[in-house]
């Protein structure tokens, strides 16, 4: 499992082992097989494989090919209902009548009963009861037989797999990257981090784990091995207790604490004693999570530890027996008194809260006080996490304009939008603070003499969290834009049910320039001008796929935005399904081939959310021609069942507009800062000669979506998965 995850996450192949030999021919065949999936071996990897025996090359190739096929979604058979898709898709009403006619011609007992009930009661006819509706009428081999061969194109995606270090070293490196990373991790990454932490508990440990949720997961692994947890706040201990109870370490959802073993109770109480013993002021954090600490105290039995007075006081505060005026209360009192000077004095001791509350501070301060705010930010910002600085900078830049929609997204990617009815902040207040934030962000950037850039990365939003961003290929942070390079756009969703019959529906909402509805493509409207649906599938015991194809040149001129959606119609939710993922492909001209061709996959992301409607991206027309894709990573709650695209148009338009009209802080902004700091920033062209190695005494970096081959030796690499490391904590 770790071997596969390393390949998918880093595009590095842990160094294959074997006896020396001549595996040149086998290595070339392996490289050819990789090309069919959209990957190729780097020069170093190919050279290493060629020096092994053919049988060792084959042993190394199988798990690598399996990992990359799974990464792009090619590990399953993507059958579609209409074998000619996207050609010859029937009119929706005609197709339904054909299904009904077939059922009347040769009804089985169940179908006959359903048809009879509909006639007798005058009620609606259940399409799902018709034997030819929503169930494959052919197998995958039959689909394969009627398709023309795929024609490879110059624009097809080709990623490069690089030679890595031995598996143990790659495992340790991935652990250190995840544990010490500056961004909160998503649920799947937290699971992986715990596996890695258990695997690496005896090895090198990160000097610092800045993200509290990540620290809780590592602490759980440490405690299992009898090691002391790494904590410096009472909330760290609370998160660890949640982790031990298989609960939510983000504290976003309540956790039902289990009965702890005596050794665990002793370790948790000792950790609390250490924190409070260092600073009694940290008891103020208990007030924020009073009820959770009460429940935890019921499980830890603090009365059994008379010597741990500090730890016992934590629960006395939670029960209200000891009064502690929390820091938040003092700040609120200063705001209520309108005493901006006292607010600043307090927040200067908590720089993170200062930066998060800048909007509120600037709204009530005078011009003279605004200058002091900027000076305080400039002085204290180096103590604030870079992702917080970026969020504040992006927010304040938007506050200088009227009418910008406010979007709120929680940790589960549920979003809501409202108009910002606050008066714009005076430019004289905002300008100096934004300048101070920019200076603080620039100070965090690593110093490079030369930066080689994949120009496509400039429009990628600087990542601020891994939460709500599903894993996969070509997945970028929320708000990131990328050009659509192809004449045809094809969406796909694949799912496999776990225990109950499940019907997911792939649909597309079409929006005009004002983000109002301009049509849709779904199971209720199988085709339109330049658009076609592959057919509705209503159960997925063995897996099912739905697709929608768009000929971008033929899409109606009043359509300015295209929003694909995955809706739960019935059955298991995204978190219950055995597997579910969404993606899109681009094709040029008449490339033919199967409905799913891995070389044309531009992005594939897992569907992991507790809601019932997923909005992965929005595609928008660009002035002068062409289209661009922007990542949404959003979910809508929807109804418990029977969700349809006809009911989501208004909400979809509001969410899409809020993100499209907002200017994110991008990697291009960071590169501009690096250039102003003296770095030589230049596009990287794999076809042009570059120095074989970084000159002695210089520091070079490459910033791009993926790592190319033939970079100068010694170049530090920041790809889409490592962009957060551009701003180390």
Coordinates of N, CA and C in Angstrom, one line a residue, residues 261-376:
X261 N -7.5 3.0 28.6 CA -6.7 2.1 29.4 C -6.0 2.9 30.4
X262 N -5.6 2.3 31.5 CA -4.9 3.0 32.6 C -3.7 3.8 32.1
X263 N -2.9 3.1 31.2 CA -1.7 3.7 30.7 C -2.0 4.9 29.9
X264 N -3.1 4.9 29.1 CA -3.6 6.0 28.3 C -4.0 7.2 29.2
X265 N -4.8 6.9 30.3 CA -5.2 7.9 31.2 C -4.1 8.6 31.9
X266 N -3.1 7.8 32.3 CA -1.9 8.3 32.9 C -1.1 9.2 31.9
X267 N -1.0 8.8 30.7 CA -0.3 9.6 29.7 C -1.0 10.9 29.4
X268 N -2.3 10.9 29.3 CA -3.1 12.1 29.0 C -3.0 13.1 30.2
X269 N -3.2 12.6 31.4 CA -3.1 13.4 32.6 C -1.7 14.0 32.7
X270 N -0.7 13.2 32.5 CA 0.7 13.8 32.6 C 0.9 14.8 31.5
X271 N 0.3 14.7 30.3 CA 0.5 15.7 29.3 C -0.2 17.0 29.7
X272 N -1.4 16.9 30.3 CA -2.1 18.1 30.7 C -1.3 18.8 31.8
X273 N -0.7 18.0 32.7 CA 0.1 18.6 33.8 C 1.3 19.3 33.3
X274 N 1.9 18.8 32.3 CA 3.1 19.4 31.7 C 2.7 20.8 31.0
X275 N 1.6 20.8 30.4 CA 1.2 22.0 29.7 C 0.8 23.1 30.7
X276 N 0.0 22.8 31.7 CA -0.5 23.8 32.6 C 0.7 24.2 33.6
X277 N 1.6 23.2 33.8 CA 2.7 23.5 34.7 C 3.6 24.6 34.0
X278 N 3.8 24.5 32.7 CA 4.6 25.5 32.0 C 3.9 26.9 32.0
X279 N 2.6 26.9 31.9 CA 1.9 28.2 31.8 C 0.5 28.1 32.3
X280 N 0.2 28.6 33.4 CA -1.2 28.5 33.9 C -2.2 29.3 33.0
X281 N -1.7 30.2 32.3 CA -2.5 31.0 31.4 C -3.2 30.2 30.3
X282 N -2.6 29.0 30.1 CA -3.1 28.1 29.0 C -4.5 27.5 29.5
X283 N -4.8 27.6 30.7 CA -6.1 27.2 31.2 C -7.3 27.9 30.4
X284 N -6.9 29.1 29.9 CA -7.9 29.9 29.2 C -8.5 29.1 28.0
X285 N -7.7 28.2 27.4 CA -8.1 27.5 26.2 C -9.2 26.5 26.6
X286 N -9.3 26.1 27.9 CA -10.3 25.1 28.3 C -11.7 25.7 28.0
X287 N -11.9 27.0 28.2 CA -13.2 27.6 28.1 C -13.7 27.4 26.7
X288 N -12.9 27.4 25.7 CA -13.3 27.3 24.3 C -14.0 25.9 24.0
X289 N -13.5 24.9 24.8 CA -14.0 23.5 24.6 C -14.5 23.0 25.9
X290 N -15.3 23.8 26.6 CA -15.7 23.4 28.0 C -16.4 22.0 28.0
X291 N -17.4 21.9 27.2 CA -18.2 20.6 27.2 C -17.4 19.4 26.9
X292 N -16.5 19.6 25.9 CA -15.7 18.4 25.5 C -14.8 18.0 26.7
X293 N -14.2 19.0 27.4 CA -13.3 18.7 28.5 C -14.1 18.0 29.6
X294 N -15.4 18.4 29.8 CA -16.2 17.8 30.8 C -16.4 16.3 30.5
X295 N -16.7 16.0 29.2 CA -16.8 14.6 28.8 C -15.5 13.8 29.0
X296 N -14.4 14.5 28.6 CA -13.1 13.8 28.8 C -12.8 13.5 30.2
X297 N -13.1 14.5 31.1 CA -12.9 14.3 32.5 C -13.6 13.0 33.1
X298 N -14.8 12.8 32.5 CA -15.6 11.6 33.0 C -14.8 10.3 32.6
X299 N -14.0 10.3 31.6 CA -13.2 9.1 31.2 C -11.9 9.0 31.8
X300 N -11.3 10.2 32.2 CA -9.9 10.2 32.7 C -9.8 10.0 34.2
X301 N -10.9 10.2 35.0 CA -10.9 10.0 36.4 C -9.8 10.9 37.1
X302 N -9.9 12.2 36.9 CA -8.8 13.0 37.4 C -8.6 12.9 39.0
X303 N -9.6 12.5 39.7 CA -9.5 12.4 41.2 C -8.5 11.3 41.6
X304 N -8.2 10.4 40.6 CA -7.2 9.3 40.9 C -5.8 9.8 40.9
X305 N -5.6 11.1 40.5 CA -4.2 11.6 40.3 C -4.0 12.8 41.2
X306 N -4.0 12.7 42.5 CA -3.9 13.8 43.4 C -2.6 14.6 43.2
X307 N -1.5 14.0 42.8 CA -0.3 14.7 42.6 C -0.3 15.6 41.4
X308 N -1.2 15.4 40.4 CA -1.2 16.2 39.2 C -2.2 17.3 39.3
X309 N -1.9 18.3 40.2 CA -2.8 19.4 40.5 C -3.2 20.2 39.3
X310 N -2.2 20.5 38.4 CA -2.4 21.3 37.2 C -3.4 20.6 36.3
X311 N -3.3 19.3 36.1 CA -4.2 18.6 35.2 C -5.6 18.5 35.8
X312 N -5.7 18.4 37.1 CA -7.0 18.3 37.7 C -7.7 19.7 37.6
X313 N -6.9 20.8 37.6 CA -7.5 22.1 37.5 C -8.1 22.3 36.1
X314 N -7.6 21.7 35.1 CA -8.2 21.7 33.8 C -9.7 21.4 33.8
X315 N -10.0 20.3 34.6 CA -11.4 19.8 34.6 C -12.2 20.7 35.6
X316 N -11.5 21.3 36.6 CA -12.2 22.2 37.5 C -12.7 23.4 36.7
X317 N -11.9 23.9 35.8 CA -12.3 25.0 35.0 C -13.4 24.6 34.1
X318 N -13.3 23.4 33.5 CA -14.4 22.9 32.6 C -15.8 22.8 33.3
X319 N -15.7 22.4 34.6 CA -16.9 22.3 35.4 C -17.4 23.6 36.0
X320 N -16.6 24.7 35.8 CA -17.0 26.0 36.4 C -16.6 26.1 37.8
X321 N -15.9 25.2 38.4 CA -15.5 25.3 39.8 C -14.4 26.3 40.0
X322 N -13.5 26.5 38.9 CA -12.5 27.5 39.0 C -12.7 28.5 37.9
X323 N -12.7 29.8 38.2 CA -13.1 30.8 37.2 C -11.8 31.2 36.5
X324 N -11.8 31.2 35.2 CA -10.7 31.7 34.4 C -11.2 32.6 33.3
X325 N -10.8 33.8 33.3 CA -11.3 34.7 32.2 C -10.4 34.4 31.0
X326 N -11.0 33.8 30.0 CA -10.3 33.5 28.8 C -9.8 34.7 28.0
X327 N -8.8 34.5 27.2 CA -8.3 35.6 26.4 C -9.4 36.1 25.4
X328 N -10.2 35.3 24.9 CA -11.2 35.7 24.0 C -12.2 36.7 24.7
X329 N -12.5 36.4 25.9 CA -13.4 37.3 26.7 C -12.8 38.7 26.8
X330 N -11.5 38.7 27.1 CA -10.9 40.1 27.3 C -10.8 40.8 26.0
X331 N -10.6 40.1 24.9 CA -10.6 40.8 23.6 C -12.0 41.3 23.2
X332 N -13.0 40.5 23.5 CA -14.4 40.9 23.2 C -14.8 42.2 24.1
X333 N -14.3 42.2 25.3 CA -14.6 43.3 26.2 C -14.0 44.6 25.6
X334 N -12.8 44.5 25.1 CA -12.1 45.7 24.5 C -12.9 46.1 23.3
X335 N -13.3 45.2 22.4 CA -14.1 45.6 21.3 C -15.4 46.3 21.7
X336 N -16.1 45.7 22.7 CA -17.3 46.3 23.2 C -17.1 47.7 23.7
X337 N -16.0 48.0 24.3 CA -15.7 49.3 24.8 C -15.2 50.3 23.7
X338 N -15.0 49.7 22.5 CA -14.5 50.6 21.4 C -13.1 51.0 21.6
X339 N -12.4 50.3 22.4 CA -11.0 50.7 22.8 C -10.0 50.0 21.8
X340 N -9.8 50.5 20.6 CA -8.9 49.9 19.6 C -7.5 49.7 20.1
X341 N -7.0 50.7 20.9 CA -5.7 50.6 21.4 C -5.5 49.3 22.3
X342 N -6.5 49.1 23.2 CA -6.5 47.9 24.1 C -6.6 46.6 23.3
X343 N -7.5 46.7 22.2 CA -7.6 45.5 21.3 C -6.3 45.1 20.7
X344 N -5.6 46.1 20.2 CA -4.3 45.9 19.6 C -3.3 45.4 20.6
X345 N -3.3 46.0 21.8 CA -2.3 45.5 22.8 C -2.6 44.0 23.1
X346 N -3.8 43.6 23.2 CA -4.1 42.2 23.5 C -3.7 41.3 22.3
X347 N -4.2 41.7 21.1 CA -4.0 40.9 19.9 C -2.5 40.8 19.5
X348 N -1.7 41.8 19.9 CA -0.3 41.7 19.6 C 0.4 40.5 20.3
X349 N -0.2 40.1 21.4 CA 0.3 38.9 22.1 C -0.2 37.6 21.5
X350 N -1.2 37.7 20.6 CA -1.7 36.5 19.9 C -1.8 36.9 18.4
X351 N -0.6 36.9 17.7 CA -0.6 37.4 16.3 C -1.5 36.7 15.4
X352 N -1.7 35.4 15.6 CA -2.6 34.7 14.7 C -4.1 35.2 14.8
X353 N -4.5 35.5 16.0 CA -5.8 36.1 16.2 C -5.9 37.5 15.6
X354 N -4.8 38.2 15.7 CA -4.7 39.6 15.1 C -5.0 39.5 13.6
X355 N -4.2 38.7 12.9 CA -4.3 38.6 11.5 C -5.7 38.1 11.1
X356 N -6.3 37.1 11.8 CA -7.6 36.6 11.4 C -8.7 37.7 11.7
X357 N -8.4 38.6 12.6 CA -9.5 39.6 12.9 C -9.2 41.0 12.4
X358 N -8.3 41.1 11.3 CA -8.0 42.4 10.8 C -9.1 43.2 10.3
X359 N -10.1 42.5 9.6 CA -11.2 43.2 9.0 C -12.0 43.9 10.2
X360 N -12.2 43.2 11.2 CA -13.0 43.7 12.3 C -12.3 44.9 13.0
X361 N -10.9 44.8 13.1 CA -10.2 45.8 13.8 C -10.2 47.1 12.9
X362 N -10.0 46.9 11.6 CA -9.9 48.0 10.7 C -11.3 48.7 10.5
X363 N -12.4 48.0 10.7 CA -13.7 48.7 10.6 C -13.9 49.7 11.7
X364 N -13.3 49.6 12.9 CA -13.6 50.5 14.0 C -12.5 51.4 14.3
X365 N -11.4 51.4 13.5 CA -10.3 52.2 13.9 C -10.2 53.5 13.1
X366 N -9.5 54.5 13.6 CA -9.3 55.7 12.9 C -8.1 55.6 12.0
X367 N -7.8 56.6 11.1 CA -6.7 56.6 10.2 C -5.4 56.4 11.0
X368 N -5.3 57.1 12.1 CA -4.0 57.0 12.9 C -3.9 55.7 13.5
X369 N -5.0 55.1 13.9 CA -4.9 53.7 14.5 C -4.7 52.7 13.4
X370 N -5.1 52.9 12.2 CA -4.9 52.0 11.1 C -3.4 51.9 10.8
X371 N -2.7 53.0 10.9 CA -1.2 53.0 10.8 C -0.6 52.1 11.8
X372 N -1.1 52.2 13.1 CA -0.6 51.4 14.1 C -0.9 49.9 13.9
X373 N -2.1 49.6 13.3 CA -2.4 48.2 12.9 C -1.4 47.7 12.0
X374 N -1.1 48.4 10.9 CA -0.1 48.0 9.9 C 1.3 47.8 10.5
X375 N 1.7 48.7 11.4 CA 3.0 48.5 12.1 C 3.0 47.3 13.0
X376 N 1.9 47.0 13.7 CA 1.8 45.8 14.5 C 1.9 44.5 13.7

